[in-house]
Amino acid sequence: KHKFWETQPVGQYKDVGNTSLPEGPIELPTPLDEVKQEPYNLPALYEWVTCDIDSEETCNEVYSLLTNNYVEDDENMFRFNYSKEFLRWALRPPGYFKSWHIGVRVKASKKLVAFITGVPAKIRVRDEVVSMAEINFLCVHKKLRSKRLAPVLIKEVTRRVHLENIWQAAYTAGVVLPTPITTCQYWHRSLNPKKLIDVGFSRLGARMTMSRTIKLYKLPDSTITPGFRKMELRDVPAVTRLLRSYLAQFAVAPDFDENDVEHWLLPEENVVDSFLVESPKTHEVTDFCSFYTLPSSILGNQNYTMLKAAYSYYNVSTQTPLLQLMNDALIVAKQNDYDVFNALDVMHNESFLKALKFGPGDGQLHYYLYNYRIKNALKPSELGLVLL
Ligand code: MYA
Ligand code: JJ1
């Protein structure tokens, strides 16, 4: 059934529930000189390129490939529209490898028709911190689908990751593959219900009018928590300590150092936003919340072209109840003109979703590890990892 995935070192369906298989790497690393030195073969009309995402021209080409061909919802009404600034941020974390930003071009025209990326990350799985690649932005142009190009892209990124002596990876997908470590549900909190309904993102509930719906989702004009403010560069050490101690409780979570926190969590306009609570008394950083900006193109609507969505990222509460912290996150998202605030049921998110009027979406997100076996699937609440 999965002609490609059956050949890969991933948890296989036949092994689900086999408790005699140990947790950890499925295959051992091979000596680096035994890693294939040449790229995999592509169909004759195409060629491999390493994408220089610093180049304005290349970044524009990647942006338009993804804008026109990346992930859509199941009814093809919306398509993710990652911004160029976002792509640069997502692809250049501390220690990134340019060789992991891989494109496929048509030889004759040089048109970019496929893409896949990796970035390095330290991911803790239970008690082990593992060097991994986070794989994202796998995309094949709509006109080249179902030609088995995706397995070639995956094998090529795997080869280039191996050349850096890294043997594990983490990735997410909307499709079911062998085999998820967990399956998460998307939840959505309307901030601009009228627009969401107009574009078909949500529907008027039973026995609801537009004006009752608008009232239901109303939020205060300003945040409630004393000491709630935007994160700044000087907060990196305190936020790193807070986040590290919080993430320690999850079975799978990133192992962030200060450089990672500066990159992944320091606010960058229209890319990532982070807020914290600084105790007015002790000036300690006690709580933290963050979200990233990922708009979606609205396909074929007369009145609107773009949906502005915030995605919950990492949140930590020690003094402020998580419910109140996330309500403040909703308030700042509303102030900044987001239409919807999205979250997965990971970490402690279940504790605020229903109370803050999030509703379940029609999408799920499956999480996977490459070459690392987990004995039993996790609950979403045991997962401390958010991929972009
Ligand atoms: S997830 C986002 C994926 N992108 C999209 O959904 C965008 C829109 N769709 C497309 O561009 C294409 O449909 C794609 C497939 C490119 C997805 N992950 O070429 P094909 C398997 C993994 O004929 P196409 C993200 O970016 C499929 O099961 N495998 O199909 C994370 C089948 O294999 P098998 C997938 O539709 C990516 C084979 O591909 C996915 O033309 C993580 C068919 O190939 C998917 N999302 O192209 C990648 N979709 O027969 C894995 C389909 O066995 C990383 N397939 O079922 C693994 C770790 C690598 C590094 C390891 C380092 C150590
Ligand atoms: O956004 C998603 N669904 C929306 C829109 C559905 C449009 C019709 N299919 C949705 N809306 C309901 C909102 C409503 C608001 C009031 C309260 C009740 C709920 O459900 C879904 C997620 O739910 N998104 C997708 O399907 C996009 C793809 C998701 C898989 C992502 C793959 C990730 C790539 C890996 O890097």
CSV table of C-alpha atoms and ligand atoms in Angstrom, one decimal:
chain,number,residue,atom,x,y,z
A,1,LYS,CA,0.0,0.0,0.0
A,2,HIS,CA,2.9,2.4,0.8
A,3,LYS,CA,5.4,1.3,-1.9
A,4,PHE,CA,7.9,4.0,-0.8
A,5,TRP,CA,7.3,4.3,2.9
A,6,GLU,CA,7.5,0.5,3.4
A,7,THR,CA,11.2,0.8,2.3
A,8,GLN,CA,12.1,3.5,4.9
A,9,PRO,CA,13.3,3.3,8.5
A,10,VAL,CA,10.0,4.5,10.1
A,11,GLY,CA,7.6,2.7,12.4
A,12,GLN,CA,5.7,0.3,10.1
A,13,TYR,CA,2.1,-0.8,10.5
A,14,LYS,CA,3.1,-4.4,10.9
A,15,ASP,CA,5.1,-3.5,14.0
A,16,VAL,CA,2.3,-1.4,15.8
A,17,GLY,CA,1.9,-2.9,19.3
A,18,ASN,CA,5.0,-5.1,19.1
A,19,THR,CA,6.4,-4.3,22.5
A,20,SER,CA,9.6,-6.4,21.9
A,21,LEU,CA,10.9,-3.7,19.6
A,22,PRO,CA,13.0,-1.2,21.5
A,23,GLU,CA,12.5,2.6,21.5
A,24,GLY,CA,15.2,4.5,19.7
A,25,PRO,CA,17.0,4.5,16.3
A,26,ILE,CA,15.7,1.9,13.8
A,27,GLU,CA,19.0,1.8,11.8
A,28,LEU,CA,22.5,2.5,12.9
A,29,PRO,CA,24.5,5.3,11.2
A,30,THR,CA,26.8,4.3,8.4
A,31,PRO,CA,30.3,5.7,8.0
A,32,LEU,CA,30.1,9.0,6.2
A,33,ASP,CA,32.3,7.8,3.3
A,34,GLU,CA,29.6,5.1,2.7
A,35,VAL,CA,26.9,7.8,2.2
A,36,LYS,CA,26.0,8.1,-1.5
A,37,GLN,CA,28.2,11.0,-2.8
A,38,GLU,CA,26.1,11.9,-5.9
A,39,PRO,CA,22.5,13.2,-5.9
A,40,TYR,CA,19.6,10.7,-6.8
A,41,ASN,CA,18.5,10.6,-10.4
A,42,LEU,CA,15.7,12.8,-11.5
A,43,PRO,CA,13.7,12.4,-14.7
A,44,ALA,CA,15.8,13.7,-17.6
A,45,LEU,CA,14.1,17.0,-18.0
A,46,TYR,CA,14.8,18.1,-14.4
A,47,GLU,CA,17.8,19.1,-12.4
A,48,TRP,CA,18.6,19.6,-8.7
A,49,VAL,CA,19.4,23.1,-7.3
A,50,THR,CA,20.4,24.3,-3.9
A,51,CYS,CA,18.2,27.3,-3.2
A,52,ASP,CA,19.9,30.4,-1.8
A,53,ILE,CA,17.1,31.7,0.3
A,54,ASP,CA,19.2,34.9,1.0
A,55,SER,CA,18.8,35.7,-2.7
A,56,GLU,CA,15.8,37.9,-3.3
A,57,GLU,CA,15.1,36.3,-6.7
A,58,THR,CA,15.3,32.7,-5.4
A,59,CYS,CA,13.1,33.6,-2.4
A,60,ASN,CA,10.5,35.0,-4.8
A,61,GLU,CA,10.6,31.8,-6.8
A,62,VAL,CA,10.1,29.6,-3.7
A,63,TYR,CA,7.4,31.9,-2.5
A,64,SER,CA,5.5,31.7,-5.7
A,65,LEU,CA,5.9,27.9,-6.0
A,66,LEU,CA,4.4,27.5,-2.5
A,67,THR,CA,1.8,30.2,-2.9
A,68,ASN,CA,0.4,28.4,-5.9
A,69,ASN,CA,1.0,24.7,-5.1
A,70,TYR,CA,1.4,24.2,-1.3
A,71,VAL,CA,-1.1,22.7,1.3
A,72,GLU,CA,-4.9,23.2,0.9
A,73,ASP,CA,-7.8,22.2,3.0
A,74,ASP,CA,-9.9,19.2,2.0
A,75,GLU,CA,-12.3,21.3,0.0
A,76,ASN,CA,-9.6,23.4,-1.7
A,77,MET,CA,-11.0,26.7,-0.4
A,78,PHE,CA,-7.8,27.9,1.3
A,79,ARG,CA,-4.1,27.5,0.6
A,80,PHE,CA,-1.2,28.3,3.0
A,81,ASN,CA,0.5,31.5,2.0
A,82,TYR,CA,3.8,31.6,3.9
A,83,SER,CA,5.4,35.0,3.5
A,84,LYS,CA,8.9,35.5,2.2
A,85,GLU,CA,10.0,36.9,5.6
A,86,PHE,CA,8.5,33.8,7.3
A,87,LEU,CA,10.3,31.5,4.9
A,88,ARG,CA,13.7,33.2,5.6
A,89,TRP,CA,13.0,32.9,9.3
A,90,ALA,CA,11.9,29.2,9.1
A,91,LEU,CA,14.9,28.2,6.9
A,92,ARG,CA,17.8,30.0,8.7
A,93,PRO,CA,17.8,28.9,12.3
A,94,PRO,CA,21.2,28.6,14.2
A,95,GLY,CA,23.5,26.2,12.4
A,96,TYR,CA,21.3,25.8,9.3
A,97,PHE,CA,22.7,24.1,6.2
A,98,LYS,CA,22.1,25.8,2.8
A,99,SER,CA,22.5,22.3,1.2
A,100,TRP,CA,19.2,21.3,2.9
A,101,HIS,CA,17.2,23.9,0.9
A,102,ILE,CA,16.6,21.8,-2.1
A,103,GLY,CA,14.8,22.7,-5.4
A,104,VAL,CA,14.1,21.0,-8.6
A,105,ARG,CA,14.1,23.0,-11.8
A,106,VAL,CA,13.1,22.3,-15.4
A,107,LYS,CA,16.5,22.1,-17.2
A,108,ALA,CA,15.3,24.0,-20.3
A,109,SER,CA,13.4,26.9,-18.7
A,110,LYS,CA,14.9,26.9,-15.2
A,111,LYS,CA,11.4,27.1,-13.7
A,112,LEU,CA,11.3,25.9,-10.1
A,113,VAL,CA,8.8,23.0,-9.9
A,114,ALA,CA,9.6,21.2,-6.6
A,115,PHE,CA,11.0,21.9,-3.2
A,116,ILE,CA,11.9,20.3,0.1
A,117,THR,CA,13.8,21.6,3.1
A,118,GLY,CA,15.4,20.6,6.3
A,119,VAL,CA,16.7,22.6,9.3
A,120,PRO,CA,18.7,21.2,12.2
A,121,ALA,CA,17.1,20.8,15.6
A,122,LYS,CA,17.9,19.1,18.9
A,123,ILE,CA,14.8,17.2,19.8
A,124,ARG,CA,14.4,15.4,23.2
A,125,VAL,CA,12.6,12.1,23.0
A,126,ARG,CA,11.9,11.0,26.6
A,127,ASP,CA,15.4,11.0,28.2
A,128,GLU,CA,17.5,11.3,25.0
A,129,VAL,CA,18.4,14.5,23.2
A,130,VAL,CA,18.7,13.6,19.5
A,131,SER,CA,20.2,15.7,16.7
A,132,MET,CA,17.5,15.8,14.0
A,133,ALA,CA,16.4,17.5,10.8
A,134,GLU,CA,13.0,19.1,10.8
A,135,ILE,CA,11.6,18.5,7.3
A,136,ASN,CA,9.1,20.9,5.9
A,137,PHE,CA,7.8,22.6,2.7
A,138,LEU,CA,7.7,19.5,0.6
A,139,CYS,CA,6.0,20.7,-2.6
A,140,VAL,CA,5.6,19.4,-6.1
A,141,HIS,CA,4.0,21.6,-8.7
A,142,LYS,CA,0.3,20.7,-9.4
A,143,LYS,CA,1.1,19.8,-13.0
A,144,LEU,CA,3.8,17.2,-11.9
A,145,ARG,CA,1.8,15.3,-9.2
A,146,SER,CA,1.5,11.5,-8.9
A,147,LYS,CA,4.8,10.9,-10.8
A,148,ARG,CA,6.6,9.6,-7.8
A,149,LEU,CA,8.7,12.8,-7.5
A,150,ALA,CA,8.1,13.1,-3.8
A,151,PRO,CA,10.0,10.0,-2.8
A,152,VAL,CA,13.0,11.2,-4.8
A,153,LEU,CA,12.9,14.6,-3.0
A,154,ILE,CA,12.7,12.8,0.3
A,155,LYS,CA,15.6,10.4,-0.5
A,156,GLU,CA,17.7,13.4,-1.6
A,157,VAL,CA,17.1,15.4,1.5
A,158,THR,CA,17.8,12.3,3.6
A,159,ARG,CA,21.1,11.9,1.8
A,160,ARG,CA,22.1,15.5,2.4
A,161,VAL,CA,21.1,15.2,6.1
A,162,HIS,CA,23.2,12.1,6.4
A,163,LEU,CA,26.2,13.9,4.9
A,164,GLU,CA,26.0,16.2,8.0
A,165,ASN,CA,26.1,13.1,10.2
A,166,ILE,CA,22.5,13.4,11.3
A,167,TRP,CA,20.4,10.3,11.1
A,168,GLN,CA,16.9,11.2,12.5
A,169,ALA,CA,14.2,13.6,11.4
A,170,ALA,CA,10.9,15.0,12.6
A,171,TYR,CA,8.0,16.1,10.3
A,172,THR,CA,4.3,16.7,10.2
A,173,ALA,CA,1.7,16.0,7.5
A,174,GLY,CA,-2.0,16.3,6.9
A,175,VAL,CA,-1.9,12.8,5.4
A,176,VAL,CA,-1.6,9.5,7.2
A,177,LEU,CA,1.7,7.7,6.6
A,178,PRO,CA,3.5,4.9,8.4
A,179,THR,CA,3.2,5.7,11.3
A,180,PRO,CA,2.3,8.8,13.4
A,181,ILE,CA,3.8,9.3,16.8
A,182,THR,CA,0.6,11.2,17.5
A,183,THR,CA,-2.4,12.8,15.7
A,184,CYS,CA,-3.4,16.3,16.7
A,185,GLN,CA,-6.7,18.1,16.1
A,186,TYR,CA,-6.7,21.7,14.8
A,187,TRP,CA,-8.9,24.2,16.8
A,188,HIS,CA,-10.0,27.6,15.6
A,189,ARG,CA,-11.0,30.7,17.5
A,190,SER,CA,-12.9,33.3,15.5
A,191,LEU,CA,-11.6,36.8,15.8
A,192,ASN,CA,-13.4,38.3,12.8
A,193,PRO,CA,-16.5,36.0,12.6
A,194,LYS,CA,-18.3,38.0,9.9
A,195,LYS,CA,-15.3,37.6,7.4
A,196,LEU,CA,-14.8,34.0,8.4
A,197,ILE,CA,-18.4,33.2,7.5
A,198,ASP,CA,-18.4,35.3,4.4
A,199,VAL,CA,-15.4,33.4,3.0
A,200,GLY,CA,-16.7,29.9,4.0
A,201,PHE,CA,-14.1,29.3,6.7
A,202,SER,CA,-16.9,28.9,9.3
A,203,ARG,CA,-20.7,28.8,9.3
A,204,LEU,CA,-23.4,30.5,11.3
A,205,GLY,CA,-24.2,28.1,14.1
A,206,ALA,CA,-27.7,26.7,14.6
A,207,ARG,CA,-30.1,29.3,16.0
A,208,MET,CA,-27.5,32.0,15.6
A,209,THR,CA,-27.7,35.3,13.8
A,210,MET,CA,-24.7,37.3,12.6
A,211,SER,CA,-25.1,39.9,15.3
A,212,ARG,CA,-25.3,37.2,18.1
A,213,THR,CA,-22.2,35.5,16.6
A,214,ILE,CA,-20.3,38.8,16.5
A,215,LYS,CA,-21.2,39.4,20.2
A,216,LEU,CA,-20.3,35.8,21.1
A,217,TYR,CA,-16.7,36.3,19.9
A,218,LYS,CA,-16.2,39.9,21.2
A,219,LEU,CA,-13.0,40.5,23.1
A,220,PRO,CA,-11.8,43.3,25.4
A,221,ASP,CA,-9.9,46.1,23.6
A,222,SER,CA,-6.7,45.7,25.8
A,223,THR,CA,-5.0,42.9,27.7
A,224,ILE,CA,-6.0,42.1,31.3
A,225,THR,CA,-2.8,40.7,32.9
A,226,PRO,CA,-0.7,43.3,34.8
A,227,GLY,CA,2.9,43.1,33.5
A,228,PHE,CA,1.9,41.6,30.1
A,229,ARG,CA,4.3,42.9,27.5
A,230,LYS,CA,6.1,42.0,24.3
A,231,MET,CA,9.2,39.9,24.7
A,232,GLU,CA,12.6,41.8,24.1
A,233,LEU,CA,16.2,40.7,23.4
A,234,ARG,CA,17.1,41.2,27.1
A,235,ASP,CA,14.4,38.5,28.0
A,236,VAL,CA,16.1,35.7,26.1
A,237,PRO,CA,17.9,34.2,29.2
A,238,ALA,CA,14.7,34.3,31.4
A,239,VAL,CA,12.5,32.9,28.6
A,240,THR,CA,15.0,30.1,27.9
A,241,ARG,CA,14.9,29.0,31.5
A,242,LEU,CA,11.1,29.2,31.7
A,243,LEU,CA,10.6,27.3,28.5
A,244,ARG,CA,13.2,24.6,29.2
A,245,SER,CA,11.7,23.8,32.5
A,246,TYR,CA,8.2,23.7,31.1
A,247,LEU,CA,9.1,21.5,28.0
A,248,ALA,CA,10.9,19.0,30.3
A,249,GLN,CA,7.5,17.4,31.1
A,250,PHE,CA,6.6,16.3,27.6
A,251,ALA,CA,7.7,13.0,25.9
A,252,VAL,CA,8.9,14.8,22.7
A,253,ALA,CA,10.0,18.4,22.8
A,254,PRO,CA,12.7,20.7,21.4
A,255,ASP,CA,15.8,21.2,23.5
A,256,PHE,CA,16.2,24.9,23.1
A,257,ASP,CA,19.2,26.9,24.1
A,258,GLU,CA,19.4,30.7,24.2
A,259,ASN,CA,20.4,31.0,20.6
A,260,ASP,CA,17.4,28.9,19.6
A,261,VAL,CA,15.1,31.0,21.7
A,262,GLU,CA,16.5,34.2,20.3
A,263,HIS,CA,15.9,32.9,16.8
A,264,TRP,CA,12.5,31.1,17.2
A,265,LEU,CA,10.8,33.3,19.8
A,266,LEU,CA,12.1,36.9,19.6
A,267,PRO,CA,9.3,38.9,18.0
A,268,GLU,CA,9.6,39.6,14.2
A,269,GLU,CA,6.9,41.6,12.6
A,270,ASN,CA,4.3,39.4,10.7
A,271,VAL,CA,6.4,36.3,11.4
A,272,VAL,CA,6.4,35.5,15.2
A,273,ASP,CA,5.0,37.3,18.2
A,274,SER,CA,5.9,36.6,21.8
A,275,PHE,CA,4.6,38.1,25.0
A,276,LEU,CA,5.5,37.5,28.6
A,277,VAL,CA,4.3,38.5,32.1
A,278,GLU,CA,6.9,40.4,34.1
A,279,SER,CA,5.8,40.4,37.7
A,280,PRO,CA,5.2,44.1,38.6
A,281,LYS,CA,6.6,43.2,42.1
A,282,THR,CA,9.7,41.0,41.5
A,283,HIS,CA,10.3,41.8,37.8
A,284,GLU,CA,10.6,38.0,37.3
A,285,VAL,CA,9.4,36.6,34.0
A,286,THR,CA,6.6,34.2,35.2
A,287,ASP,CA,4.6,33.4,32.0
A,288,PHE,CA,5.0,33.4,28.3
A,289,CYS,CA,2.9,33.0,25.2
A,290,SER,CA,3.6,33.1,21.4
A,291,PHE,CA,2.1,32.7,18.0
A,292,TYR,CA,3.3,32.7,14.4
A,293,THR,CA,1.7,34.4,11.4
A,294,LEU,CA,0.6,32.1,8.6
A,295,PRO,CA,-2.0,33.6,6.2
A,296,SER,CA,-4.0,31.5,3.8
A,297,SER,CA,-5.0,32.6,0.3
A,298,ILE,CA,-8.8,32.4,-0.1
A,299,LEU,CA,-9.4,30.7,-3.4
A,300,GLY,CA,-12.1,32.2,-5.6
A,301,ASN,CA,-13.9,34.7,-3.3
A,302,GLN,CA,-15.1,37.9,-4.8
A,303,ASN,CA,-14.6,40.1,-1.7
A,304,TYR,CA,-11.5,38.7,0.0
A,305,THR,CA,-8.1,37.2,-1.1
A,306,MET,CA,-6.3,36.6,2.2
A,307,LEU,CA,-7.2,35.1,5.6
A,308,LYS,CA,-4.9,36.4,8.4
A,309,ALA,CA,-4.3,33.5,10.8
A,310,ALA,CA,-2.2,33.3,14.1
A,311,TYR,CA,-1.0,29.9,15.1
A,312,SER,CA,-0.4,29.2,18.8
A,313,TYR,CA,3.3,28.3,19.3
A,314,TYR,CA,4.9,27.9,22.7
A,315,ASN,CA,3.0,29.0,25.9
A,316,VAL,CA,4.1,28.6,29.5
A,317,SER,CA,2.1,29.5,32.6
A,318,THR,CA,3.5,29.5,36.1
A,319,GLN,CA,1.7,32.4,37.8
A,320,THR,CA,-1.0,33.6,35.4
A,321,PRO,CA,-3.7,30.9,34.7
A,322,LEU,CA,-3.1,29.6,31.1
A,323,LEU,CA,-6.7,30.5,30.3
A,324,GLN,CA,-6.1,34.2,31.1
A,325,LEU,CA,-2.7,34.2,29.4
A,326,MET,CA,-4.3,32.8,26.2
A,327,ASN,CA,-7.2,35.2,26.4
A,328,ASP,CA,-4.6,38.0,26.4
A,329,ALA,CA,-3.0,36.4,23.3
A,330,LEU,CA,-6.4,36.4,21.6
A,331,ILE,CA,-6.8,40.1,22.5
A,332,VAL,CA,-3.4,41.1,21.0
A,333,ALA,CA,-4.1,39.0,17.9
A,334,LYS,CA,-7.5,40.8,17.5
A,335,GLN,CA,-5.7,44.2,18.0
A,336,ASN,CA,-3.4,43.3,15.2
A,337,ASP,CA,-6.2,42.4,12.8
A,338,TYR,CA,-5.9,38.6,12.7
A,339,ASP,CA,-9.1,36.9,11.5
A,340,VAL,CA,-8.6,33.7,13.3
A,341,PHE,CA,-6.4,32.2,16.1
A,342,ASN,CA,-5.5,28.5,15.5
A,343,ALA,CA,-4.2,26.0,17.9
A,344,LEU,CA,-3.5,22.2,18.1
A,345,ASP,CA,-4.5,20.1,21.1
A,346,VAL,CA,-0.8,19.7,22.1
A,347,MET,CA,0.8,20.4,25.5
A,348,HIS,CA,-1.8,21.9,27.9
A,349,ASN,CA,-3.9,23.5,25.2
A,350,GLU,CA,-7.0,21.4,25.9
A,351,SER,CA,-7.3,23.3,29.2
A,352,PHE,CA,-8.3,26.5,27.4
A,353,LEU,CA,-9.7,25.6,24.0
A,354,LYS,CA,-13.3,25.1,24.8
A,355,ALA,CA,-13.4,27.8,27.5
A,356,LEU,CA,-12.0,30.4,25.1
A,357,LYS,CA,-14.5,29.4,22.4
A,358,PHE,CA,-12.2,27.6,20.1
A,359,GLY,CA,-14.1,25.0,17.9
A,360,PRO,CA,-12.6,21.9,16.3
A,361,GLY,CA,-11.6,22.2,12.7
A,362,ASP,CA,-12.0,19.7,9.9
A,363,GLY,CA,-8.2,19.2,9.7
A,364,GLN,CA,-5.8,17.0,11.6
A,365,LEU,CA,-2.0,17.1,11.8
A,366,HIS,CA,0.0,13.9,12.1
A,367,TYR,CA,3.5,14.0,13.7
A,368,TYR,CA,6.3,11.6,12.5
A,369,LEU,CA,9.8,10.7,13.4
A,370,TYR,CA,12.2,9.2,10.8
A,371,ASN,CA,14.6,6.5,12.0
A,372,TYR,CA,13.4,6.6,15.6
A,373,ARG,CA,10.9,4.2,17.0
A,374,ILE,CA,8.4,5.1,19.8
A,375,LYS,CA,6.9,2.1,21.5
A,376,ASN,CA,3.3,3.4,21.8
A,377,ALA,CA,1.7,6.4,20.1
A,378,LEU,CA,1.6,9.5,22.3
A,379,LYS,CA,-1.4,11.5,23.4
A,380,PRO,CA,-1.3,15.0,21.8
A,381,SER,CA,-1.0,16.4,25.3
A,382,GLU,CA,2.3,14.5,25.7
A,383,LEU,CA,3.8,16.3,22.7
A,384,GLY,CA,5.8,19.5,23.3
A,385,LEU,CA,6.8,20.2,19.7
A,386,VAL,CA,5.2,22.7,17.3
A,387,LEU,CA,6.5,22.6,13.7
A,388,LEU,CA,5.8,25.5,11.3
B,1,MYA,S1,4.0,18.1,4.7
B,1,MYA,C1,3.4,19.1,3.4
B,1,MYA,C2,3.4,18.4,2.1
B,1,MYA,N1,3.0,19.2,1.0
B,1,MYA,C3,1.8,19.4,0.5
B,1,MYA,O1,0.9,18.7,1.0
B,1,MYA,C4,1.7,20.4,-0.6
B,1,MYA,C5,0.7,19.9,-1.7
B,1,MYA,N2,1.0,18.6,-2.2
B,1,MYA,C6,2.1,18.3,-2.9
B,1,MYA,O2,2.9,19.2,-3.2
B,1,MYA,C7,2.3,16.9,-3.3
B,1,MYA,O3,1.1,16.2,-3.2
B,1,MYA,C8,3.3,16.1,-2.5
B,1,MYA,C9,3.4,14.6,-2.8
B,1,MYA,C10,4.7,16.7,-2.7
B,1,MYA,C11,3.0,16.2,-1.0
B,1,MYA,N3,4.9,13.5,3.3
B,1,MYA,O4,5.3,12.2,-5.9
B,1,MYA,P1,4.2,11.3,-5.6
B,1,MYA,C12,4.0,10.0,-0.3
B,1,MYA,C13,5.5,12.4,3.1
B,1,MYA,O5,3.6,10.5,-6.7
B,1,MYA,P2,2.6,13.7,-5.2
B,1,MYA,C14,5.7,18.3,4.7
B,1,MYA,O6,6.2,19.2,4.1
B,1,MYA,C15,2.9,9.1,-0.6
B,1,MYA,O7,2.4,8.4,0.6
B,1,MYA,N4,5.2,11.5,2.1
B,1,MYA,O8,3.0,12.2,-4.9
B,1,MYA,C16,6.6,17.3,5.5
B,1,MYA,C17,3.5,8.1,-1.6
B,1,MYA,O9,4.3,7.2,-1.0
B,1,MYA,P3,3.7,5.7,-0.7
B,1,MYA,C18,4.2,11.9,1.3
B,1,MYA,O10,1.2,13.9,-4.7
B,1,MYA,C19,7.2,16.4,4.5
B,1,MYA,C20,4.4,9.1,-2.4
B,1,MYA,O11,4.7,10.2,-1.6
B,1,MYA,C21,3.4,13.1,1.5
B,1,MYA,O12,2.9,14.1,-6.5
B,1,MYA,C22,7.9,15.2,5.1
B,1,MYA,C23,3.7,9.6,-3.7
B,1,MYA,O13,4.6,10.4,-4.3
B,1,MYA,C24,3.8,13.9,2.6
B,1,MYA,N5,3.2,15.0,2.9
B,1,MYA,O14,3.6,14.5,-4.2
B,1,MYA,C25,8.6,14.3,4.1
B,1,MYA,N6,2.5,13.1,0.6
B,1,MYA,O15,3.5,5.1,-2.0
B,1,MYA,C26,9.2,13.1,4.7
B,1,MYA,C27,2.6,12.0,-0.2
B,1,MYA,O16,4.8,5.0,0.1
B,1,MYA,C28,10.5,13.4,5.4
B,1,MYA,N7,3.6,11.3,0.2
B,1,MYA,O17,2.5,5.9,0.1
B,1,MYA,C29,11.2,12.2,5.9
B,1,MYA,C30,12.5,12.5,6.7
B,1,MYA,C31,13.6,12.8,5.7
B,1,MYA,C32,14.9,13.2,6.3
B,1,MYA,C33,15.6,12.0,7.1
B,1,MYA,C34,17.0,12.5,7.6
B,1,MYA,C35,17.6,11.4,8.4
B,2,JJ1,O1,-8.4,25.4,8.5
B,2,JJ1,C1,-8.9,24.3,8.4
B,2,JJ1,N1,-10.2,24.1,8.4
B,2,JJ1,C2,-11.2,25.3,8.5
B,2,JJ1,C3,-11.7,25.7,7.1
B,2,JJ1,C4,-12.5,24.6,6.5
B,2,JJ1,C5,-13.0,24.9,5.2
B,2,JJ1,C6,-13.6,23.8,4.5
B,2,JJ1,N2,-12.8,22.6,4.4
B,2,JJ1,C7,-12.2,24.9,9.5
B,2,JJ1,N3,-13.1,25.9,9.8
B,2,JJ1,C8,-14.0,25.7,10.9
B,2,JJ1,C9,-13.8,26.8,11.9
B,2,JJ1,C10,-14.9,27.0,12.9
B,2,JJ1,C11,-14.8,28.3,13.6
B,2,JJ1,C12,-15.8,28.5,14.7
B,2,JJ1,C13,-15.8,27.3,15.6
B,2,JJ1,C14,-15.9,26.0,15.0
B,2,JJ1,C15,-14.9,25.8,13.9
B,2,JJ1,O2,-12.3,23.8,10.0
B,2,JJ1,C16,-8.1,23.1,8.5
B,2,JJ1,C17,-7.7,22.7,10.0
B,2,JJ1,O3,-8.9,22.5,10.7
B,2,JJ1,N4,-6.9,23.3,7.8
B,2,JJ1,C18,-6.5,22.5,6.8
B,2,JJ1,O4,-7.2,21.5,6.4
B,2,JJ1,C19,-5.2,22.8,6.1
B,2,JJ1,C20,-4.3,21.6,6.1
B,2,JJ1,C21,-4.0,21.0,7.4
B,2,JJ1,C22,-3.0,19.9,7.3
B,2,JJ1,C23,-1.6,20.6,7.4
B,2,JJ1,C24,-0.5,19.9,6.8
B,2,JJ1,C25,0.8,20.6,7.3
B,2,JJ1,C26,2.0,20.7,6.5
B,2,JJ1,C27,3.2,20.2,7.3
B,2,JJ1,O5,4.2,21.1,7.4
